[in-house]
């Protein structure tokens, strides 16, 4: 059985000029993580937030940060992001961006943060299987990274299941991209327990309610899955 469900709100779809208010609202709704999408215009065709945004967010909330680096040469920037964030926060890099993942993981951990590794929809699980004992989280992309509001790619579901079957019990498996109240149960049933949502939270007009509904659906999926296994 997977670790407990956590909802990670991606502020990519929040209103950037009302960010503080948006964050206060999701904090009150009991969101588990704030997911920050860092894009460099090289690894992905978009440019977003840098360390100074992380530093600013850190000043206004105690919710743990989930920093998703979609950048080339992650080893060059990990330290700066780690300093902007704080001990116990999490930094995830993409396996496609480095030949030395273990070194990047060490850099993150040496700075006192948790380390995650991510894979794109077309990248096979084999690329990260030897890292499952070393990282705190694996992030399975369910869209090609770059933008919020894309459609969920369901062919990644078997990858989640494979990783869950191989992973140590406590490993967090995160799914990111195109998550809705309709498909969240599928991702959870395959073994994801950290669920990222941007549009499904910030584009609904009621982010608190959206978080609560997503969490309820995810927890219900876990209970049903457990029930099915026990009765199998
Ligand atoms: C995409 C980002 C996602 C994005 C998700 O590259 O990594 O975190 O914000 O957005 P939605 O939930 O709208 O697909
Ligand atoms: Zn992301």
PDB file of C-alpha atoms and ligand atoms in Angstrom:
ATOM      1  CA  UNK A   1       0.000   0.000   0.000  1.00  0.00           C
ATOM      2  CA  UNK A   2       1.277   3.452  -0.863  1.00  0.00           C
ATOM      3  CA  UNK A   3       2.174   6.170   1.661  1.00  0.00           C
ATOM      4  CA  UNK A   4      -0.527   8.692   2.566  1.00  0.00           C
ATOM      5  CA  UNK A   5      -2.141  10.886  -0.072  1.00  0.00           C
ATOM      6  CA  UNK A   6      -0.687  14.365  -0.497  1.00  0.00           C
ATOM      7  CA  UNK A   7      -2.096  17.050  -2.748  1.00  0.00           C
ATOM      8  CA  UNK A   8       0.517  19.338  -4.301  1.00  0.00           C
ATOM      9  CA  UNK A   9      -0.907  22.579  -5.666  1.00  0.00           C
ATOM     10  CA  UNK A  10       1.052  23.825  -8.675  1.00  0.00           C
ATOM     11  CA  UNK A  11       1.069  27.613  -8.592  1.00  0.00           C
ATOM     12  CA  UNK A  12       1.735  27.701 -12.332  1.00  0.00           C
ATOM     13  CA  UNK A  13      -1.991  28.240 -12.817  1.00  0.00           C
ATOM     14  CA  UNK A  14      -2.411  30.638  -9.863  1.00  0.00           C
ATOM     15  CA  UNK A  15      -2.903  34.344 -10.440  1.00  0.00           C
ATOM     16  CA  UNK A  16       0.690  35.685 -10.267  1.00  0.00           C
ATOM     17  CA  UNK A  17      -0.334  39.128  -9.060  1.00  0.00           C
ATOM     18  CA  UNK A  18      -2.450  37.666  -6.257  1.00  0.00           C
ATOM     19  CA  UNK A  19      -0.051  34.914  -5.311  1.00  0.00           C
ATOM     20  CA  UNK A  20      -0.059  35.600  -1.583  1.00  0.00           C
ATOM     21  CA  UNK A  21      -3.854  35.447  -1.376  1.00  0.00           C
ATOM     22  CA  UNK A  22      -3.938  32.327  -3.521  1.00  0.00           C
ATOM     23  CA  UNK A  23      -1.397  30.647  -1.241  1.00  0.00           C
ATOM     24  CA  UNK A  24      -3.264  31.628   1.939  1.00  0.00           C
ATOM     25  CA  UNK A  25      -6.404  30.111   0.510  1.00  0.00           C
ATOM     26  CA  UNK A  26      -4.854  26.732  -0.347  1.00  0.00           C
ATOM     27  CA  UNK A  27      -3.090  26.735   3.009  1.00  0.00           C
ATOM     28  CA  UNK A  28      -6.444  27.072   4.770  1.00  0.00           C
ATOM     29  CA  UNK A  29      -7.871  24.269   2.646  1.00  0.00           C
ATOM     30  CA  UNK A  30      -5.167  21.952   3.986  1.00  0.00           C
ATOM     31  CA  UNK A  31      -3.024  21.524   0.912  1.00  0.00           C
ATOM     32  CA  UNK A  32       0.011  19.311   1.622  1.00  0.00           C
ATOM     33  CA  UNK A  33       2.639  20.772  -0.703  1.00  0.00           C
ATOM     34  CA  UNK A  34       3.212  23.824  -2.875  1.00  0.00           C
ATOM     35  CA  UNK A  35       4.515  22.651  -6.241  1.00  0.00           C
ATOM     36  CA  UNK A  36       6.784  25.182  -7.949  1.00  0.00           C
ATOM     37  CA  UNK A  37       7.459  24.611 -11.656  1.00  0.00           C
ATOM     38  CA  UNK A  38      10.876  25.919 -12.643  1.00  0.00           C
ATOM     39  CA  UNK A  39      11.365  26.086 -16.434  1.00  0.00           C
ATOM     40  CA  UNK A  40      14.432  27.287 -18.292  1.00  0.00           C
ATOM     41  CA  UNK A  41      13.356  27.687 -21.924  1.00  0.00           C
ATOM     42  CA  UNK A  42      15.841  24.952 -22.921  1.00  0.00           C
ATOM     43  CA  UNK A  43      14.701  21.654 -21.461  1.00  0.00           C
ATOM     44  CA  UNK A  44      11.112  22.820 -21.943  1.00  0.00           C
ATOM     45  CA  UNK A  45       9.664  25.467 -24.272  1.00  0.00           C
ATOM     46  CA  UNK A  46       8.631  27.875 -21.507  1.00  0.00           C
ATOM     47  CA  UNK A  47      10.260  30.103 -18.879  1.00  0.00           C
ATOM     48  CA  UNK A  48       8.748  30.446 -15.423  1.00  0.00           C
ATOM     49  CA  UNK A  49       9.986  30.910 -11.862  1.00  0.00           C
ATOM     50  CA  UNK A  50      13.440  31.176 -10.333  1.00  0.00           C
ATOM     51  CA  UNK A  51      14.973  31.090  -6.844  1.00  0.00           C
ATOM     52  CA  UNK A  52      13.717  34.540  -5.851  1.00  0.00           C
ATOM     53  CA  UNK A  53      10.104  33.388  -6.192  1.00  0.00           C
ATOM     54  CA  UNK A  54      10.929  30.397  -3.998  1.00  0.00           C
ATOM     55  CA  UNK A  55      12.473  32.731  -1.431  1.00  0.00           C
ATOM     56  CA  UNK A  56       9.414  34.987  -1.493  1.00  0.00           C
ATOM     57  CA  UNK A  57       6.989  32.096  -1.055  1.00  0.00           C
ATOM     58  CA  UNK A  58       9.064  30.765   1.807  1.00  0.00           C
ATOM     59  CA  UNK A  59       8.513  34.039   3.634  1.00  0.00           C
ATOM     60  CA  UNK A  60       4.718  33.784   3.522  1.00  0.00           C
ATOM     61  CA  UNK A  61       3.980  30.104   4.194  1.00  0.00           C
ATOM     62  CA  UNK A  62       5.046  27.112   6.235  1.00  0.00           C
ATOM     63  CA  UNK A  63       3.683  24.564   3.772  1.00  0.00           C
ATOM     64  CA  UNK A  64       6.536  22.379   2.482  1.00  0.00           C
ATOM     65  CA  UNK A  65       7.740  23.239  -1.010  1.00  0.00           C
ATOM     66  CA  UNK A  66       7.915  20.743  -3.862  1.00  0.00           C
ATOM     67  CA  UNK A  67      10.302  22.300  -6.376  1.00  0.00           C
ATOM     68  CA  UNK A  68      10.074  20.736  -9.830  1.00  0.00           C
ATOM     69  CA  UNK A  69      13.176  21.627 -11.830  1.00  0.00           C
ATOM     70  CA  UNK A  70      12.610  21.376 -15.586  1.00  0.00           C
ATOM     71  CA  UNK A  71      16.039  22.733 -16.409  1.00  0.00           C
ATOM     72  CA  UNK A  72      19.240  21.622 -18.056  1.00  0.00           C
ATOM     73  CA  UNK A  73      22.342  21.299 -15.876  1.00  0.00           C
ATOM     74  CA  UNK A  74      20.393  20.894 -12.623  1.00  0.00           C
ATOM     75  CA  UNK A  75      23.687  20.418 -10.739  1.00  0.00           C
ATOM     76  CA  UNK A  76      24.501  24.082 -11.365  1.00  0.00           C
ATOM     77  CA  UNK A  77      21.354  25.392  -9.689  1.00  0.00           C
ATOM     78  CA  UNK A  78      20.493  22.944  -6.933  1.00  0.00           C
ATOM     79  CA  UNK A  79      22.449  24.825  -4.278  1.00  0.00           C
ATOM     80  CA  UNK A  80      20.786  28.168  -5.029  1.00  0.00           C
ATOM     81  CA  UNK A  81      17.324  26.631  -4.933  1.00  0.00           C
ATOM     82  CA  UNK A  82      18.165  24.739  -1.739  1.00  0.00           C
ATOM     83  CA  UNK A  83      19.221  27.980  -0.060  1.00  0.00           C
ATOM     84  CA  UNK A  84      16.083  29.780  -1.239  1.00  0.00           C
ATOM     85  CA  UNK A  85      13.916  26.928   0.064  1.00  0.00           C
ATOM     86  CA  UNK A  86      14.665  25.236   3.379  1.00  0.00           C
ATOM     87  CA  UNK A  87      15.580  22.024   5.082  1.00  0.00           C
ATOM     88  CA  UNK A  88      12.927  19.394   4.579  1.00  0.00           C
ATOM     89  CA  UNK A  89      11.630  20.884   1.326  1.00  0.00           C
ATOM     90  CA  UNK A  90      11.941  18.795  -1.787  1.00  0.00           C
ATOM     91  CA  UNK A  91      13.802  19.335  -5.060  1.00  0.00           C
ATOM     92  CA  UNK A  92      13.068  17.150  -8.081  1.00  0.00           C
ATOM     93  CA  UNK A  93      15.189  17.102 -11.239  1.00  0.00           C
ATOM     94  CA  UNK A  94      14.608  15.332 -14.561  1.00  0.00           C
ATOM     95  CA  UNK A  95      16.490  12.151 -15.390  1.00  0.00           C
ATOM     96  CA  UNK A  96      16.704  13.325 -19.042  1.00  0.00           C
ATOM     97  CA  UNK A  97      18.872  16.289 -17.988  1.00  0.00           C
ATOM     98  CA  UNK A  98      21.871  14.558 -16.448  1.00  0.00           C
ATOM     99  CA  UNK A  99      24.237  11.652 -16.864  1.00  0.00           C
ATOM    100  CA  UNK A 100      25.127  11.793 -13.185  1.00  0.00           C
ATOM    101  CA  UNK A 101      21.835  11.546 -11.277  1.00  0.00           C
ATOM    102  CA  UNK A 102      23.476  10.200  -8.120  1.00  0.00           C
ATOM    103  CA  UNK A 103      25.635  13.300  -7.884  1.00  0.00           C
ATOM    104  CA  UNK A 104      22.623  15.588  -8.239  1.00  0.00           C
ATOM    105  CA  UNK A 105      20.802  13.595  -5.539  1.00  0.00           C
ATOM    106  CA  UNK A 106      23.807  13.958  -3.218  1.00  0.00           C
ATOM    107  CA  UNK A 107      23.939  17.698  -3.806  1.00  0.00           C
ATOM    108  CA  UNK A 108      20.274  18.016  -2.843  1.00  0.00           C
ATOM    109  CA  UNK A 109      20.590  15.782   0.213  1.00  0.00           C
ATOM    110  CA  UNK A 110      23.815  17.390   1.398  1.00  0.00           C
ATOM    111  CA  UNK A 111      21.916  20.684   1.462  1.00  0.00           C
ATOM    112  CA  UNK A 112      19.395  19.100   3.874  1.00  0.00           C
ATOM    113  CA  UNK A 113      16.533  18.735   1.381  1.00  0.00           C
ATOM    114  CA  UNK A 114      14.651  15.735   0.081  1.00  0.00           C
ATOM    115  CA  UNK A 115      15.441  14.582  -3.447  1.00  0.00           C
ATOM    116  CA  UNK A 116      13.116  13.532  -6.239  1.00  0.00           C
ATOM    117  CA  UNK A 117      13.720  12.341  -9.770  1.00  0.00           C
ATOM    118  CA  UNK A 118      11.276  12.845 -12.625  1.00  0.00           C
ATOM    119  CA  UNK A 119      10.673  11.150 -15.945  1.00  0.00           C
ATOM    120  CA  UNK A 120       8.861  12.389 -19.030  1.00  0.00           C
ATOM    121  CA  UNK A 121       5.946  10.455 -20.568  1.00  0.00           C
ATOM    122  CA  UNK A 122       8.224   8.876 -23.201  1.00  0.00           C
ATOM    123  CA  UNK A 123      11.055   7.989 -20.818  1.00  0.00           C
ATOM    124  CA  UNK A 124      11.062   4.406 -19.575  1.00  0.00           C
ATOM    125  CA  UNK A 125      11.032   3.487 -15.893  1.00  0.00           C
ATOM    126  CA  UNK A 126      14.344   1.665 -16.388  1.00  0.00           C
ATOM    127  CA  UNK A 127      16.119   5.008 -16.375  1.00  0.00           C
ATOM    128  CA  UNK A 128      15.246   5.523 -12.698  1.00  0.00           C
ATOM    129  CA  UNK A 129      14.910   1.999 -11.346  1.00  0.00           C
ATOM    130  CA  UNK A 130      18.437   1.981  -9.916  1.00  0.00           C
ATOM    131  CA  UNK A 131      17.656   5.176  -7.983  1.00  0.00           C
ATOM    132  CA  UNK A 132      14.544   4.009  -6.114  1.00  0.00           C
ATOM    133  CA  UNK A 133      16.491   3.282  -2.928  1.00  0.00           C
ATOM    134  CA  UNK A 134      18.262   6.640  -3.032  1.00  0.00           C
ATOM    135  CA  UNK A 135      15.486   9.166  -3.696  1.00  0.00           C
ATOM    136  CA  UNK A 136      12.544  10.267  -1.560  1.00  0.00           C
ATOM    137  CA  UNK A 137      10.202  10.620  -4.507  1.00  0.00           C
ATOM    138  CA  UNK A 138       9.747   9.670  -8.158  1.00  0.00           C
ATOM    139  CA  UNK A 139       7.700  12.057 -10.284  1.00  0.00           C
ATOM    140  CA  UNK A 140       5.955  10.502 -13.255  1.00  0.00           C
ATOM    141  CA  UNK A 141       5.003  13.168 -15.810  1.00  0.00           C
ATOM    142  CA  UNK A 142       1.580  12.610 -17.301  1.00  0.00           C
ATOM    143  CA  UNK A 143       1.979  15.455 -19.827  1.00  0.00           C
ATOM    144  CA  UNK A 144       5.020  16.650 -21.728  1.00  0.00           C
ATOM    145  CA  UNK A 145       6.390  19.285 -19.380  1.00  0.00           C
ATOM    146  CA  UNK A 146       6.090  22.967 -20.250  1.00  0.00           C
ATOM    147  CA  UNK A 147       2.562  24.147 -19.625  1.00  0.00           C
ATOM    148  CA  UNK A 148      -0.402  23.812 -17.309  1.00  0.00           C
ATOM    149  CA  UNK A 149      -3.761  22.855 -18.758  1.00  0.00           C
ATOM    150  CA  UNK A 150      -2.709  19.948 -20.984  1.00  0.00           C
ATOM    151  CA  UNK A 151      -4.504  16.623 -21.352  1.00  0.00           C
ATOM    152  CA  UNK A 152      -3.581  13.664 -19.150  1.00  0.00           C
ATOM    153  CA  UNK A 153      -1.607  11.000 -21.064  1.00  0.00           C
ATOM    154  CA  UNK A 154      -3.075   7.759 -19.734  1.00  0.00           C
ATOM    155  CA  UNK A 155      -0.414   5.547 -21.261  1.00  0.00           C
ATOM    156  CA  UNK A 156       1.845   6.510 -18.322  1.00  0.00           C
ATOM    157  CA  UNK A 157      -0.402   4.613 -15.865  1.00  0.00           C
ATOM    158  CA  UNK A 158       1.454   1.271 -16.252  1.00  0.00           C
ATOM    159  CA  UNK A 159       4.705   3.089 -15.448  1.00  0.00           C
ATOM    160  CA  UNK A 160       3.244   4.214 -12.125  1.00  0.00           C
ATOM    161  CA  UNK A 161       2.177   0.649 -11.373  1.00  0.00           C
ATOM    162  CA  UNK A 162       5.593  -0.746 -12.261  1.00  0.00           C
ATOM    163  CA  UNK A 163       7.414   1.768 -10.100  1.00  0.00           C
ATOM    164  CA  UNK A 164       5.059   1.142  -7.166  1.00  0.00           C
ATOM    165  CA  UNK A 165       5.656  -2.599  -7.417  1.00  0.00           C
ATOM    166  CA  UNK A 166       9.431  -2.099  -7.281  1.00  0.00           C
ATOM    167  CA  UNK A 167       9.619   0.779  -4.809  1.00  0.00           C
ATOM    168  CA  UNK A 168      10.380   0.650  -1.102  1.00  0.00           C
ATOM    169  CA  UNK A 169       7.107   1.059   0.873  1.00  0.00           C
ATOM    170  CA  UNK A 170       7.814   4.613   1.970  1.00  0.00           C
ATOM    171  CA  UNK A 171       8.687   5.979  -1.488  1.00  0.00           C
ATOM    172  CA  UNK A 172       6.446   8.799  -2.643  1.00  0.00           C
ATOM    173  CA  UNK A 173       5.272   8.475  -6.230  1.00  0.00           C
ATOM    174  CA  UNK A 174       4.026  11.724  -7.658  1.00  0.00           C
ATOM    175  CA  UNK A 175       1.982  12.220 -10.800  1.00  0.00           C
ATOM    176  CA  UNK A 176       1.977  15.577 -12.579  1.00  0.00           C
ATOM    177  CA  UNK A 177      -0.015  16.843 -15.526  1.00  0.00           C
ATOM    178  CA  UNK A 178      -3.649  16.892 -16.570  1.00  0.00           C
ATOM    179  CA  UNK A 179      -4.998  15.638 -13.251  1.00  0.00           C
ATOM    180  CA  UNK A 180      -8.736  16.192 -12.772  1.00  0.00           C
ATOM    181  CA  UNK A 181     -11.395  15.033 -10.325  1.00  0.00           C
ATOM    182  CA  UNK A 182     -12.269  12.447 -12.990  1.00  0.00           C
ATOM    183  CA  UNK A 183      -8.877  10.791 -13.497  1.00  0.00           C
ATOM    184  CA  UNK A 184      -7.265  11.189 -10.061  1.00  0.00           C
ATOM    185  CA  UNK A 185      -8.635   7.811  -8.904  1.00  0.00           C
ATOM    186  CA  UNK A 186      -6.946   5.995 -11.794  1.00  0.00           C
ATOM    187  CA  UNK A 187      -3.548   7.444 -10.931  1.00  0.00           C
ATOM    188  CA  UNK A 188      -3.989   6.578  -7.255  1.00  0.00           C
ATOM    189  CA  UNK A 189      -5.145   3.034  -7.999  1.00  0.00           C
ATOM    190  CA  UNK A 190      -1.930   2.444  -9.956  1.00  0.00           C
ATOM    191  CA  UNK A 191       0.078   3.560  -6.936  1.00  0.00           C
ATOM    192  CA  UNK A 192       0.589   7.328  -7.057  1.00  0.00           C
ATOM    193  CA  UNK A 193       0.210   9.057  -3.676  1.00  0.00           C
ATOM    194  CA  UNK A 194       1.418  12.610  -4.349  1.00  0.00           C
ATOM    195  CA  UNK A 195      -0.903  14.325  -6.774  1.00  0.00           C
ATOM    196  CA  UNK A 196      -0.039  17.577  -8.531  1.00  0.00           C
ATOM    197  CA  UNK A 197      -2.778  19.800  -9.849  1.00  0.00           C
ATOM    198  CA  UNK A 198      -2.618  23.313 -11.264  1.00  0.00           C
ATOM    199  CA  UNK A 199      -5.684  23.945 -13.433  1.00  0.00           C
ATOM    200  CA  UNK A 200      -7.892  21.571 -11.424  1.00  0.00           C
ATOM    201  CA  UNK A 201      -7.235  23.785  -8.383  1.00  0.00           C
ATOM    202  CA  UNK A 202      -6.682  27.346  -9.555  1.00  0.00           C
ATOM    203  CA  UNK A 203      -8.912  27.478 -12.626  1.00  0.00           C
ATOM    204  CA  UNK A 204     -12.057  26.318 -10.870  1.00  0.00           C
ATOM    205  CA  UNK A 205     -12.894  29.560  -9.092  1.00  0.00           C
ATOM    206  CA  UNK A 206     -12.857  27.789  -5.711  1.00  0.00           C
ATOM    207  CA  UNK A 207      -9.421  26.414  -4.927  1.00  0.00           C
ATOM    208  CA  UNK A 208     -10.344  25.296  -1.387  1.00  0.00           C
ATOM    209  CA  UNK A 209     -13.206  23.176  -2.540  1.00  0.00           C
ATOM    210  CA  UNK A 210     -11.132  21.770  -5.417  1.00  0.00           C
ATOM    211  CA  UNK A 211      -8.403  20.615  -3.009  1.00  0.00           C
ATOM    212  CA  UNK A 212     -10.928  18.969  -0.717  1.00  0.00           C
ATOM    213  CA  UNK A 213     -12.632  17.147  -3.594  1.00  0.00           C
ATOM    214  CA  UNK A 214      -9.326  15.939  -5.062  1.00  0.00           C
ATOM    215  CA  UNK A 215      -8.216  14.633  -1.685  1.00  0.00           C
ATOM    216  CA  UNK A 216     -11.524  12.901  -1.013  1.00  0.00           C
ATOM    217  CA  UNK A 217     -11.483  11.185  -4.408  1.00  0.00           C
ATOM    218  CA  UNK A 218      -7.886  10.059  -3.938  1.00  0.00           C
ATOM    219  CA  UNK A 219      -8.517   8.697  -0.454  1.00  0.00           C
ATOM    220  CA  UNK A 220     -11.643   6.935  -1.599  1.00  0.00           C
ATOM    221  CA  UNK A 221      -9.657   5.287  -4.429  1.00  0.00           C
ATOM    222  CA  UNK A 222      -7.099   4.003  -1.913  1.00  0.00           C
ATOM    223  CA  UNK A 223      -9.835   2.578   0.308  1.00  0.00           C
ATOM    224  CA  UNK A 224     -11.526   0.856  -2.644  1.00  0.00           C
ATOM    225  CA  UNK A 225      -8.245  -0.565  -3.875  1.00  0.00           C
ATOM    226  CA  UNK A 226      -7.508  -1.928  -0.400  1.00  0.00           C
ATOM    227  CA  UNK A 227     -10.998  -3.401  -0.146  1.00  0.00           C
ATOM    228  CA  UNK A 228     -10.612  -5.102  -3.560  1.00  0.00           C
ATOM    229  CA  UNK A 229      -7.271  -6.608  -2.566  1.00  0.00           C
ATOM    230  CA  UNK A 230      -8.590  -7.907   0.741  1.00  0.00           C
ATOM    231  CA  UNK A 231     -11.595  -9.487  -0.992  1.00  0.00           C
ATOM    232  CA  UNK A 232      -9.628 -10.847  -3.947  1.00  0.00           C
TER     233      UNK A 232
HETATM  234  C1  LIG B   1       3.850  21.002 -16.420  1.00  0.00           C
HETATM  235  C2  LIG B   1       4.065  21.202 -14.945  1.00  0.00           C
HETATM  236  C3  LIG B   1       2.885  20.892 -14.134  1.00  0.00           C
HETATM  237  C4  LIG B   1       1.688  21.773 -14.451  1.00  0.00           C
HETATM  238  C5  LIG B   1       0.452  20.975 -14.200  1.00  0.00           C
HETATM  239  O1  LIG B   1       5.032  21.028 -17.077  1.00  0.00           O
HETATM  240  O2  LIG B   1       5.128  20.373 -14.480  1.00  0.00           O
HETATM  241  O3  LIG B   1       3.163  20.924 -12.741  1.00  0.00           O
HETATM  242  O4  LIG B   1       1.649  22.934 -13.681  1.00  0.00           O
HETATM  243  O5  LIG B   1      -0.632  21.677 -14.669  1.00  0.00           O
HETATM  244  P1  LIG B   1      -2.066  21.001 -14.833  1.00  0.00           P
HETATM  245  O6  LIG B   1      -2.431  20.401 -13.520  1.00  0.00           O
HETATM  246  O7  LIG B   1      -2.943  22.122 -15.255  1.00  0.00           O
HETATM  247  O8  LIG B   1      -1.902  19.960 -15.912  1.00  0.00           O
HETATM  248 ZN1  LIG B   2       5.317  20.246 -12.252  1.00  0.00          ZN
END
